[in-house]
PDB file of C-alpha atoms in Angstrom:
ATOM      1  CA  MET A   1     100.435 -30.658 -43.841  1.00  0.00           C
ATOM      2  CA  THR A   2      96.764 -31.491 -44.317  1.00  0.00           C
ATOM      3  CA  VAL A   3      95.083 -32.867 -47.375  1.00  0.00           C
ATOM      4  CA  THR A   4      92.663 -30.648 -49.202  1.00  0.00           C
ATOM      5  CA  GLU A   5      89.889 -31.434 -51.594  1.00  0.00           C
ATOM      6  CA  THR A   6      91.856 -29.466 -54.154  1.00  0.00           C
ATOM      7  CA  GLU A   7      94.689 -31.930 -53.761  1.00  0.00           C
ATOM      8  CA  THR A   8      92.455 -34.994 -53.923  1.00  0.00           C
ATOM      9  CA  THR A   9      89.836 -33.996 -56.453  1.00  0.00           C
ATOM     10  CA  GLY A  10      90.621 -30.650 -58.010  1.00  0.00           C
ATOM     11  CA  ALA A  11      87.825 -28.856 -56.084  1.00  0.00           C
ATOM     12  CA  SER A  12      88.394 -25.874 -53.782  1.00  0.00           C
ATOM     13  CA  ALA A  13      90.543 -26.279 -50.709  1.00  0.00           C
ATOM     14  CA  ASP A  14      88.887 -27.880 -47.711  1.00  0.00           C
ATOM     15  CA  THR A  15      90.844 -29.845 -45.130  1.00  0.00           C
ATOM     16  CA  CYS A  16      89.496 -33.361 -45.315  1.00  0.00           C
ATOM     17  CA  ALA A  17      92.028 -35.884 -44.050  1.00  0.00           C
ATOM     18  CA  GLY A  18      95.032 -36.256 -41.844  1.00  0.00           C
ATOM     19  CA  PRO A  19      98.680 -35.954 -42.752  1.00  0.00           C
ATOM     20  CA  PRO A  20     100.023 -38.036 -45.622  1.00  0.00           C
ATOM     21  CA  GLN A  21     100.977 -41.615 -44.850  1.00  0.00           C
ATOM     22  CA  GLY A  22     104.641 -42.639 -44.758  1.00  0.00           C
ATOM     23  CA  ASN A  23     106.558 -44.407 -47.540  1.00  0.00           C
ATOM     24  CA  ARG A  24     105.147 -42.177 -50.238  1.00  0.00           C
ATOM     25  CA  ARG A  25     106.857 -40.995 -53.352  1.00  0.00           C
ATOM     26  CA  PRO A  26     107.233 -37.306 -54.174  1.00  0.00           C
ATOM     27  CA  ASP A  27     104.432 -35.766 -56.219  1.00  0.00           C
ATOM     28  CA  GLY A  28     105.147 -36.310 -59.892  1.00  0.00           C
ATOM     29  CA  ALA A  29     106.775 -39.670 -59.190  1.00  0.00           C
ATOM     30  CA  ASP A  30     103.706 -40.987 -57.406  1.00  0.00           C
ATOM     31  CA  LYS A  31     102.459 -43.741 -59.685  1.00  0.00           C
ATOM     32  CA  TYR A  32     101.538 -46.698 -57.512  1.00  0.00           C
ATOM     33  CA  THR A  33     100.322 -50.071 -58.758  1.00  0.00           C
ATOM     34  CA  ILE A  34      97.246 -51.624 -57.218  1.00  0.00           C
ATOM     35  CA  SER A  35      99.453 -54.060 -55.256  1.00  0.00           C
ATOM     36  CA  GLU A  36     101.464 -51.156 -53.838  1.00  0.00           C
ATOM     37  CA  VAL A  37      98.242 -49.399 -52.781  1.00  0.00           C
ATOM     38  CA  VAL A  38      97.084 -52.636 -51.159  1.00  0.00           C
ATOM     39  CA  ALA A  39     100.332 -52.711 -49.158  1.00  0.00           C
ATOM     40  CA  LEU A  40     100.093 -49.021 -48.218  1.00  0.00           C
ATOM     41  CA  THR A  41      96.402 -48.960 -47.257  1.00  0.00           C
ATOM     42  CA  GLY A  42      95.535 -52.451 -46.089  1.00  0.00           C
ATOM     43  CA  LEU A  43      92.603 -52.506 -48.491  1.00  0.00           C
ATOM     44  CA  THR A  44      92.193 -55.413 -50.885  1.00  0.00           C
ATOM     45  CA  ALA A  45      92.546 -55.100 -54.646  1.00  0.00           C
ATOM     46  CA  HIS A  46      88.908 -56.180 -54.887  1.00  0.00           C
ATOM     47  CA  THR A  47      87.858 -53.306 -52.608  1.00  0.00           C
ATOM     48  CA  LEU A  48      89.876 -50.777 -54.611  1.00  0.00           C
ATOM     49  CA  ARG A  49      88.294 -51.936 -57.871  1.00  0.00           C
ATOM     50  CA  TRP A  50      84.846 -51.866 -56.256  1.00  0.00           C
ATOM     51  CA  TYR A  51      85.373 -48.312 -54.976  1.00  0.00           C
ATOM     52  CA  GLU A  52      86.235 -47.276 -58.520  1.00  0.00           C
ATOM     53  CA  ARG A  53      83.269 -49.151 -60.022  1.00  0.00           C
ATOM     54  CA  ILE A  54      80.696 -47.578 -57.674  1.00  0.00           C
ATOM     55  CA  GLY A  55      82.087 -44.056 -58.086  1.00  0.00           C
ATOM     56  CA  LEU A  56      83.643 -43.715 -54.654  1.00  0.00           C
ATOM     57  CA  MET A  57      87.060 -43.172 -56.228  1.00  0.00           C
ATOM     58  CA  PRO A  58      87.762 -40.554 -58.851  1.00  0.00           C
ATOM     59  CA  HIS A  59      89.027 -41.716 -62.233  1.00  0.00           C
ATOM     60  CA  ILE A  60      92.231 -43.706 -61.766  1.00  0.00           C
ATOM     61  CA  ASP A  61      94.927 -43.161 -64.376  1.00  0.00           C
ATOM     62  CA  ARG A  62      96.111 -46.154 -66.371  1.00  0.00           C
ATOM     63  CA  SER A  63      99.504 -47.089 -67.753  1.00  0.00           C
ATOM     64  CA  HIS A  64      99.969 -47.716 -71.475  1.00  0.00           C
ATOM     65  CA  THR A  65      99.264 -51.398 -70.719  1.00  0.00           C
ATOM     66  CA  GLY A  66      96.028 -50.598 -68.878  1.00  0.00           C
ATOM     67  CA  GLN A  67      97.282 -51.096 -65.328  1.00  0.00           C
ATOM     68  CA  ARG A  68      95.867 -48.757 -62.723  1.00  0.00           C
ATOM     69  CA  ARG A  69      98.299 -46.086 -61.520  1.00  0.00           C
ATOM     70  CA  TYR A  70      97.326 -44.446 -58.259  1.00  0.00           C
ATOM     71  CA  SER A  71      98.654 -41.048 -57.165  1.00  0.00           C
ATOM     72  CA  ASN A  72      99.309 -39.497 -53.761  1.00  0.00           C
ATOM     73  CA  ARG A  73      95.990 -37.683 -54.204  1.00  0.00           C
ATOM     74  CA  ASP A  74      94.283 -41.056 -54.591  1.00  0.00           C
ATOM     75  CA  LEU A  75      95.952 -42.271 -51.394  1.00  0.00           C
ATOM     76  CA  ASP A  76      94.748 -39.121 -49.610  1.00  0.00           C
ATOM     77  CA  TRP A  77      91.214 -39.762 -50.827  1.00  0.00           C
ATOM     78  CA  LEU A  78      91.399 -43.386 -49.658  1.00  0.00           C
ATOM     79  CA  ALA A  79      92.500 -42.151 -46.219  1.00  0.00           C
ATOM     80  CA  LEU A  80      89.411 -39.939 -46.056  1.00  0.00           C
ATOM     81  CA  VAL A  81      87.177 -42.793 -47.205  1.00  0.00           C
ATOM     82  CA  GLY A  82      88.683 -44.930 -44.445  1.00  0.00           C
ATOM     83  CA  LYS A  83      87.780 -42.293 -41.861  1.00  0.00           C
ATOM     84  CA  LEU A  84      84.256 -42.025 -43.250  1.00  0.00           C
ATOM     85  CA  ARG A  85      83.921 -45.812 -43.042  1.00  0.00           C
ATOM     86  CA  LEU A  86      84.943 -45.673 -39.377  1.00  0.00           C
ATOM     87  CA  THR A  87      82.117 -43.227 -38.717  1.00  0.00           C
ATOM     88  CA  GLY A  88      79.640 -45.824 -39.916  1.00  0.00           C
ATOM     89  CA  MET A  89      78.616 -43.645 -42.861  1.00  0.00           C
ATOM     90  CA  PRO A  90      76.677 -45.780 -45.354  1.00  0.00           C
ATOM     91  CA  VAL A  91      78.470 -46.471 -48.636  1.00  0.00           C
ATOM     92  CA  ALA A  92      75.688 -44.710 -50.530  1.00  0.00           C
ATOM     93  CA  ASP A  93      76.358 -41.541 -48.516  1.00  0.00           C
ATOM     94  CA  MET A  94      80.108 -41.834 -49.146  1.00  0.00           C
ATOM     95  CA  VAL A  95      79.441 -42.141 -52.879  1.00  0.00           C
ATOM     96  CA  ARG A  96      77.102 -39.147 -52.682  1.00  0.00           C
ATOM     97  CA  TYR A  97      79.806 -37.149 -50.895  1.00  0.00           C
ATOM     98  CA  ALA A  98      82.335 -38.099 -53.610  1.00  0.00           C
ATOM     99  CA  GLU A  99      79.867 -37.002 -56.291  1.00  0.00           C
ATOM    100  CA  LEU A 100      79.330 -33.681 -54.516  1.00  0.00           C
ATOM    101  CA  VAL A 101      83.070 -33.071 -54.231  1.00  0.00           C
ATOM    102  CA  ARG A 102      83.512 -33.756 -57.939  1.00  0.00           C
ATOM    103  CA  ALA A 103      80.565 -31.465 -58.751  1.00  0.00           C
ATOM    104  CA  GLY A 104      82.375 -28.440 -57.329  1.00  0.00           C
ATOM    105  CA  ASP A 105      82.105 -25.555 -54.883  1.00  0.00           C
ATOM    106  CA  HIS A 106      78.371 -25.007 -55.289  1.00  0.00           C
ATOM    107  CA  THR A 107      77.789 -28.245 -53.309  1.00  0.00           C
ATOM    108  CA  TYR A 108      79.385 -27.015 -50.071  1.00  0.00           C
ATOM    109  CA  THR A 109      76.005 -26.756 -48.320  1.00  0.00           C
ATOM    110  CA  GLU A 110      75.053 -30.333 -49.212  1.00  0.00           C
ATOM    111  CA  ARG A 111      78.469 -31.616 -48.161  1.00  0.00           C
ATOM    112  CA  PHE A 112      78.211 -29.703 -44.886  1.00  0.00           C
ATOM    113  CA  GLU A 113      74.779 -31.191 -44.167  1.00  0.00           C
ATOM    114  CA  LEU A 114      75.910 -34.716 -44.994  1.00  0.00           C
ATOM    115  CA  LEU A 115      78.978 -34.454 -42.761  1.00  0.00           C
ATOM    116  CA  GLN A 116      77.016 -32.739 -39.991  1.00  0.00           C
ATOM    117  CA  GLN A 117      74.480 -35.590 -39.956  1.00  0.00           C
ATOM    118  CA  THR A 118      77.298 -38.124 -39.862  1.00  0.00           C
ATOM    119  CA  ARG A 119      78.847 -36.247 -36.941  1.00  0.00           C
ATOM    120  CA  GLU A 120      75.544 -36.358 -35.050  1.00  0.00           C
ATOM    121  CA  ASP A 121      75.304 -40.097 -35.720  1.00  0.00           C
ATOM    122  CA  VAL A 122      78.850 -40.607 -34.411  1.00  0.00           C
ATOM    123  CA  LEU A 123      78.127 -38.601 -31.253  1.00  0.00           C
ATOM    124  CA  SER A 124      75.002 -40.684 -30.670  1.00  0.00           C
ATOM    125  CA  ARG A 125      76.994 -43.906 -31.076  1.00  0.00           C
ATOM    126  CA  ILE A 126      79.675 -42.593 -28.702  1.00  0.00           C
ATOM    127  CA  ALA A 127      77.037 -41.865 -26.057  1.00  0.00           C
ATOM    128  CA  GLU A 128      75.574 -45.347 -26.510  1.00  0.00           C
ATOM    129  CA  LEU A 129      79.026 -46.914 -26.219  1.00  0.00           C
ATOM    130  CA  GLN A 130      79.782 -44.872 -23.085  1.00  0.00           C
ATOM    131  CA  GLY A 131      76.621 -46.314 -21.494  1.00  0.00           C
ATOM    132  CA  THR A 132      77.696 -49.803 -22.521  1.00  0.00           C
ATOM    133  CA  LEU A 133      81.174 -49.197 -21.118  1.00  0.00           C
ATOM    134  CA  ALA A 134      79.656 -48.102 -17.788  1.00  0.00           C
ATOM    135  CA  VAL A 135      77.724 -51.392 -17.576  1.00  0.00           C
ATOM    136  CA  LEU A 136      80.890 -53.357 -18.334  1.00  0.00           C
ATOM    137  CA  ASP A 137      82.840 -51.410 -15.723  1.00  0.00           C
ATOM    138  CA  ARG A 138      80.184 -52.182 -13.081  1.00  0.00           C
ATOM    139  CA  LYS A 139      80.292 -55.884 -13.958  1.00  0.00           C
ATOM    140  CA  ILE A 140      84.106 -55.936 -13.915  1.00  0.00           C
ATOM    141  CA  ASP A 141      84.125 -54.195 -10.525  1.00  0.00           C
ATOM    142  CA  PHE A 142      81.566 -56.702  -9.204  1.00  0.00           C
ATOM    143  CA  TYR A 143      83.626 -59.705 -10.293  1.00  0.00           C
ATOM    144  CA  ALA A 144      86.870 -58.153  -9.086  1.00  0.00           C
ATOM    145  CA  ASP A 145      85.332 -57.582  -5.646  1.00  0.00           C
ATOM    146  CA  ALA A 146      83.535 -60.952  -5.610  1.00  0.00           C
ATOM    147  CA  GLY A 147      86.795 -62.822  -6.029  1.00  0.00           C
ATOM    148  CA  HIS A 148      88.333 -61.169  -2.961  1.00  0.00           C
ATOM    149  CA  ALA A 149      85.432 -61.119  -0.486  1.00  0.00           C
ATOM    150  CA  PRO A 150      84.651 -64.058   1.809  1.00  0.00           C
ATOM    151  CA  ALA A 151      81.735 -66.229   0.675  1.00  0.00           C
ATOM    152  CA  SER A 152      79.601 -65.034   3.619  1.00  0.00           C
ATOM    153  CA  GLU A 153      79.962 -61.407   2.455  1.00  0.00           C
ATOM    154  CA  ARG A 154      79.385 -62.204  -1.249  1.00  0.00           C
ATOM    155  CA  ALA A 155      75.901 -63.577  -0.455  1.00  0.00           C
ATOM    156  CA  ARG A 156      74.733 -60.220   0.953  1.00  0.00           C
TER     157      ARG A 156
END
């Protein structure tokens, strides 16, 4: 099962994250405290509050005592945000994407363009890293061979 923007934000369906994480409660019984979300996601409570403050997270429900209560949809959204972070997408662009999702279907073109640019950036970084890996491989091969060859041959 994939996560859709409908499931995470109420907007039209659009696959946007991987399968749900384990140890989740069934929908309807999915009210997680901030400490439970910290344990499930590896994010800090400070980060979760910051995401909410800057508009990266949708409105988080509160209990009658004011404690945040996260849903499975919120966990799905956090999984997507984590993937976007791994791409190197700037926080401002992630916030812009969240705003576009909340704005509705008429923003599909802008979302497409933002994600397409991020994809191009990732491909460029991958190419750069492949070049770096090739240099490392050459150096590793050199040192592996240098340790086995006689000193007279290493000087050549």
